[in-house]
Amino acid sequence: MLLRTRGLKVHFPIRKGVVKRTVGHVRAVDGIDLDIREGETLSVVGESGCGKTTFGQALLRINDPTEGQILFRDRDGQDLDLTALDKAGLRRTRTDIRMIFQTPFASLNPRRRVVDIIGESLRNAGMRNETQVRDKVASLLQPRVPDALPLRLLRR
Ligand SMILES: Nc1ncnc2c1ncn2[C@@H]1O[C@H](COP(=O)(O)OP(=O)(O)OP(=O)(O)O)[C@@H](O)[C@H]1O
Ligand SMILES: [Mg+2]
């Protein structure tokens, strides 16, 4: 199993008053059990506010889960409990688990060059050699075209 969650919950406190007393919780994610095998794609569908984004953020530990387990098989075949990882451990898994944000206008800064925006995640992941960063970005930007597709369909 590539990814497995058990009883995953993310509750946000609702605070009121001058002392910001916690008067209740928004149960944004309230007990998700799922399994994703390697090569499998899972779509989560639901009305606005039902917790899809919060669930994704919990998998990345952008929001720490209130309760539950997230088991992830890393590239060495080790099963990690992501809820128990420290900062360094999390940084390592960030090269394997990613969030792709929906709105290009919010996630891509038009004042920055594409090579810098894409290269940033490579640098964050530890790639120090700038030539290597540029080469990798260039190769990621190459269109992946299925061999079988006739050229006339591509050139319009
Ligand atoms: N940081 C936060 N603090 C408090 N409440 C939050 C926080 N983030 C999300 N929520 C609440 O948790 C619930 C789930 O929100 P979430 O953004 O995960 O929904 P969604 O399914 O992604 O919605 P959409 O389809 O609109 O993107 C909502 O009620 C939202 O207001
Ligand atoms: Mg959302």
mmCIF file of C-alpha atoms and ligand atoms in Angstrom:
data_model
loop_
_atom_site.group_PDB
_atom_site.id
_atom_site.type_symbol
_atom_site.label_atom_id
_atom_site.label_comp_id
_atom_site.label_asym_id
_atom_site.label_seq_id
_atom_site.Cartn_x
_atom_site.Cartn_y
_atom_site.Cartn_z
ATOM 1 C CA MET A 1 0.000 0.000 0.000
ATOM 2 C CA LEU A 2 1.394 3.369 -1.007
ATOM 3 C CA LEU A 3 -0.756 5.468 1.277
ATOM 4 C CA ARG A 4 -3.084 4.436 4.057
ATOM 5 C CA THR A 5 -5.030 6.628 6.453
ATOM 6 C CA ARG A 6 -6.814 5.392 9.542
ATOM 7 C CA GLY A 7 -9.236 7.482 11.555
ATOM 8 C CA LEU A 8 -7.750 10.695 10.222
ATOM 9 C CA LYS A 9 -9.264 13.785 11.828
ATOM 10 C CA VAL A 10 -8.570 17.491 11.571
ATOM 11 C CA HIS A 11 -10.626 19.627 13.939
ATOM 12 C CA PHE A 12 -10.257 23.404 14.045
ATOM 13 C CA PRO A 13 -11.052 25.219 17.285
ATOM 14 C CA ILE A 14 -13.768 27.888 17.190
ATOM 15 C CA ARG A 15 -12.659 30.729 19.465
ATOM 16 C CA LYS A 16 -14.884 33.430 20.907
ATOM 17 C CA GLY A 17 -14.595 36.468 23.130
ATOM 18 C CA VAL A 18 -11.675 38.614 24.271
ATOM 19 C CA VAL A 19 -9.775 35.722 25.838
ATOM 20 C CA LYS A 20 -10.418 33.624 22.721
ATOM 21 C CA ARG A 21 -11.954 30.803 24.643
ATOM 22 C CA THR A 22 -12.517 27.639 22.588
ATOM 23 C CA VAL A 23 -16.262 27.230 22.321
ATOM 24 C CA GLY A 24 -16.356 24.358 19.892
ATOM 25 C CA HIS A 25 -14.683 22.722 16.913
ATOM 26 C CA VAL A 26 -15.171 22.603 13.170
ATOM 27 C CA ARG A 27 -14.813 18.929 12.342
ATOM 28 C CA ALA A 28 -13.361 19.589 8.884
ATOM 29 C CA VAL A 29 -12.041 16.028 8.496
ATOM 30 C CA ASP A 30 -13.648 13.518 10.781
ATOM 31 C CA GLY A 31 -12.314 10.022 10.454
ATOM 32 C CA ILE A 32 -11.030 9.103 6.997
ATOM 33 C CA ASP A 33 -9.893 5.544 6.318
ATOM 34 C CA LEU A 34 -8.513 4.956 2.862
ATOM 35 C CA ASP A 35 -5.935 2.955 0.970
ATOM 36 C CA ILE A 36 -4.163 3.946 -2.212
ATOM 37 C CA ARG A 37 -2.067 1.398 -4.043
ATOM 38 C CA GLU A 38 0.886 2.266 -6.227
ATOM 39 C CA GLY A 39 -0.310 3.412 -9.668
ATOM 40 C CA GLU A 40 -3.812 4.052 -8.417
ATOM 41 C CA THR A 41 -5.530 7.429 -8.715
ATOM 42 C CA LEU A 42 -8.106 8.531 -6.207
ATOM 43 C CA SER A 43 -10.457 11.463 -6.659
ATOM 44 C CA VAL A 44 -12.139 13.025 -3.677
ATOM 45 C CA VAL A 45 -15.353 14.777 -4.632
ATOM 46 C CA GLY A 46 -17.729 16.757 -2.466
ATOM 47 C CA GLU A 47 -19.506 20.019 -1.872
ATOM 48 C CA SER A 48 -17.608 23.175 -1.010
ATOM 49 C CA GLY A 49 -16.429 23.172 2.589
ATOM 50 C CA CYS A 50 -16.696 19.413 3.062
ATOM 51 C CA GLY A 51 -12.988 19.126 3.879
ATOM 52 C CA LYS A 52 -11.188 18.109 0.675
ATOM 53 C CA THR A 53 -8.417 20.704 0.936
ATOM 54 C CA THR A 54 -8.016 20.177 4.672
ATOM 55 C CA PHE A 55 -7.626 16.454 4.054
ATOM 56 C CA GLY A 56 -4.910 17.072 1.439
ATOM 57 C CA GLN A 57 -3.154 19.473 3.764
ATOM 58 C CA ALA A 58 -3.231 16.926 6.565
ATOM 59 C CA LEU A 59 -1.496 14.380 4.304
ATOM 60 C CA LEU A 60 1.295 16.913 3.807
ATOM 61 C CA ARG A 61 1.204 17.936 7.461
ATOM 62 C CA ILE A 62 0.470 21.547 6.454
ATOM 63 C CA ASN A 63 -2.297 21.075 8.998
ATOM 64 C CA ASP A 64 -1.396 18.680 11.753
ATOM 65 C CA PRO A 65 -4.021 15.992 12.161
ATOM 66 C CA THR A 66 -5.965 16.046 15.411
ATOM 67 C CA GLU A 67 -6.082 12.284 15.470
ATOM 68 C CA GLY A 68 -5.360 9.252 13.314
ATOM 69 C CA GLN A 69 -2.616 7.702 11.277
ATOM 70 C CA ILE A 70 -1.100 8.389 7.866
ATOM 71 C CA LEU A 71 1.075 5.554 6.653
ATOM 72 C CA PHE A 72 3.206 6.155 3.605
ATOM 73 C CA ARG A 73 5.575 3.770 1.838
ATOM 74 C CA ASP A 74 8.653 5.761 0.876
ATOM 75 C CA ARG A 75 10.956 5.049 -2.080
ATOM 76 C CA ASP A 76 13.089 2.714 0.043
ATOM 77 C CA GLY A 77 9.998 0.612 0.751
ATOM 78 C CA GLN A 78 9.810 1.751 4.371
ATOM 79 C CA ASP A 79 6.401 2.352 5.908
ATOM 80 C CA LEU A 80 6.443 5.711 7.640
ATOM 81 C CA ASP A 81 3.815 7.122 9.935
ATOM 82 C CA LEU A 82 3.710 10.696 8.649
ATOM 83 C CA THR A 83 1.931 11.901 11.783
ATOM 84 C CA ALA A 84 5.015 10.971 13.807
ATOM 85 C CA LEU A 85 7.698 12.520 11.588
ATOM 86 C CA ASP A 86 9.887 15.386 12.736
ATOM 87 C CA LYS A 87 10.835 18.358 10.536
ATOM 88 C CA ALA A 88 13.772 16.632 8.834
ATOM 89 C CA GLY A 89 11.720 13.513 8.143
ATOM 90 C CA LEU A 90 8.924 15.616 6.701
ATOM 91 C CA ARG A 91 11.309 17.470 4.414
ATOM 92 C CA ARG A 92 12.415 14.128 2.954
ATOM 93 C CA THR A 93 8.843 13.020 2.205
ATOM 94 C CA ARG A 94 8.059 16.360 0.548
ATOM 95 C CA THR A 95 9.991 15.200 -2.484
ATOM 96 C CA ASP A 96 7.497 12.307 -2.778
ATOM 97 C CA ILE A 97 4.179 13.870 -1.768
ATOM 98 C CA ARG A 98 3.093 17.113 -3.363
ATOM 99 C CA MET A 99 0.182 19.397 -3.536
ATOM 100 C CA ILE A 100 -0.596 21.007 -6.883
ATOM 101 C CA PHE A 101 -2.534 24.192 -6.330
ATOM 102 C CA GLN A 102 -5.535 24.819 -8.548
ATOM 103 C CA THR A 103 -5.219 28.509 -9.285
ATOM 104 C CA PRO A 104 -2.175 29.407 -11.402
ATOM 105 C CA PHE A 105 -2.670 33.109 -10.640
ATOM 106 C CA ALA A 106 -2.280 32.459 -6.925
ATOM 107 C CA SER A 107 0.548 29.943 -7.137
ATOM 108 C CA LEU A 108 2.646 31.362 -9.994
ATOM 109 C CA ASN A 109 4.139 34.779 -9.437
ATOM 110 C CA PRO A 110 4.164 36.583 -12.828
ATOM 111 C CA ARG A 111 7.156 38.689 -11.763
ATOM 112 C CA ARG A 112 9.377 35.645 -11.402
ATOM 113 C CA ARG A 113 10.924 33.572 -14.135
ATOM 114 C CA VAL A 114 9.544 30.091 -14.734
ATOM 115 C CA VAL A 115 12.972 28.573 -14.152
ATOM 116 C CA ASP A 116 13.081 30.163 -10.702
ATOM 117 C CA ILE A 117 9.556 29.172 -9.715
ATOM 118 C CA ILE A 118 9.992 25.532 -10.698
ATOM 119 C CA GLY A 119 13.631 25.469 -9.605
ATOM 120 C CA GLU A 120 12.711 26.623 -6.111
ATOM 121 C CA SER A 121 11.317 23.240 -5.124
ATOM 122 C CA LEU A 122 14.461 21.549 -6.468
ATOM 123 C CA ARG A 123 16.637 23.895 -4.404
ATOM 124 C CA ASN A 124 14.458 23.307 -1.354
ATOM 125 C CA ALA A 125 14.914 19.590 -1.881
ATOM 126 C CA GLY A 126 18.672 20.072 -1.699
ATOM 127 C CA MET A 127 19.814 20.518 -5.317
ATOM 128 C CA ARG A 128 22.652 23.023 -4.988
ATOM 129 C CA ASN A 129 24.200 23.091 -8.437
ATOM 130 C CA GLU A 130 22.478 25.820 -10.498
ATOM 131 C CA THR A 131 23.353 24.220 -13.842
ATOM 132 C CA GLN A 132 21.770 21.015 -12.622
ATOM 133 C CA VAL A 133 18.674 22.933 -11.491
ATOM 134 C CA ARG A 134 18.320 24.625 -14.905
ATOM 135 C CA ASP A 135 18.799 21.335 -16.776
ATOM 136 C CA LYS A 136 16.215 19.585 -14.626
ATOM 137 C CA VAL A 137 13.688 22.408 -15.053
ATOM 138 C CA ALA A 138 14.261 22.380 -18.818
ATOM 139 C CA SER A 139 13.721 18.626 -18.957
ATOM 140 C CA LEU A 140 10.523 18.911 -16.866
ATOM 141 C CA LEU A 141 9.216 21.487 -19.326
ATOM 142 C CA GLN A 142 9.753 19.223 -22.329
ATOM 143 C CA PRO A 143 6.357 18.124 -23.622
ATOM 144 C CA ARG A 144 5.846 14.427 -23.024
ATOM 145 C CA VAL A 145 4.359 13.346 -26.297
ATOM 146 C CA PRO A 146 3.179 9.795 -26.849
ATOM 147 C CA ASP A 147 5.216 8.343 -29.752
ATOM 148 C CA ALA A 148 2.124 7.073 -31.501
ATOM 149 C CA LEU A 149 0.499 10.478 -31.885
ATOM 150 C CA PRO A 150 0.794 11.631 -35.527
ATOM 151 C CA LEU A 151 2.702 14.904 -35.875
ATOM 152 C CA ARG A 152 -0.100 16.597 -37.814
ATOM 153 C CA LEU A 153 -2.245 16.331 -34.672
ATOM 154 C CA LEU A 154 0.402 18.180 -32.693
ATOM 155 C CA ARG A 155 1.154 21.016 -35.117
ATOM 156 C CA ARG A 156 -1.876 23.183 -35.449
HETATM 157 N N1 LIG B 1 -7.519 27.029 9.141
HETATM 158 C C1 LIG B 1 -8.813 26.832 9.378
HETATM 159 N N2 LIG B 1 -9.389 27.227 10.540
HETATM 160 C C2 LIG B 1 -10.696 27.023 10.795
HETATM 161 N N3 LIG B 1 -11.537 26.413 9.943
HETATM 162 C C3 LIG B 1 -11.042 25.991 8.780
HETATM 163 C C4 LIG B 1 -9.663 26.180 8.414
HETATM 164 N N4 LIG B 1 -9.457 25.659 7.176
HETATM 165 C C5 LIG B 1 -10.644 25.178 6.788
HETATM 166 N N5 LIG B 1 -11.595 25.373 7.732
HETATM 167 C C6 LIG B 1 -13.017 24.937 7.671
HETATM 168 O O1 LIG B 1 -13.005 23.535 7.455
HETATM 169 C C7 LIG B 1 -14.059 23.155 6.562
HETATM 170 C C8 LIG B 1 -13.475 22.407 5.371
HETATM 171 O O2 LIG B 1 -12.809 23.336 4.495
HETATM 172 P P1 LIG B 1 -12.000 22.895 3.199
HETATM 173 O O3 LIG B 1 -11.338 24.119 2.702
HETATM 174 O O4 LIG B 1 -11.154 21.721 3.528
HETATM 175 O O5 LIG B 1 -13.177 22.448 2.217
HETATM 176 P P2 LIG B 1 -13.095 22.022 0.667
HETATM 177 O O6 LIG B 1 -13.828 20.717 0.549
HETATM 178 O O7 LIG B 1 -11.686 22.062 0.202
HETATM 179 O O8 LIG B 1 -13.961 23.182 -0.014
HETATM 180 P P3 LIG B 1 -13.833 23.786 -1.526
HETATM 181 O O9 LIG B 1 -14.511 22.794 -2.445
HETATM 182 O O10 LIG B 1 -14.605 25.080 -1.439
HETATM 183 O O11 LIG B 1 -12.380 23.991 -1.846
HETATM 184 C C9 LIG B 1 -14.799 24.432 6.230
HETATM 185 O O12 LIG B 1 -15.891 24.538 7.101
HETATM 186 C C10 LIG B 1 -13.764 25.513 6.491
HETATM 187 O O13 LIG B 1 -14.385 26.722 6.834
HETATM 188 MG MG MG B 2 -10.724 23.162 -1.348
#
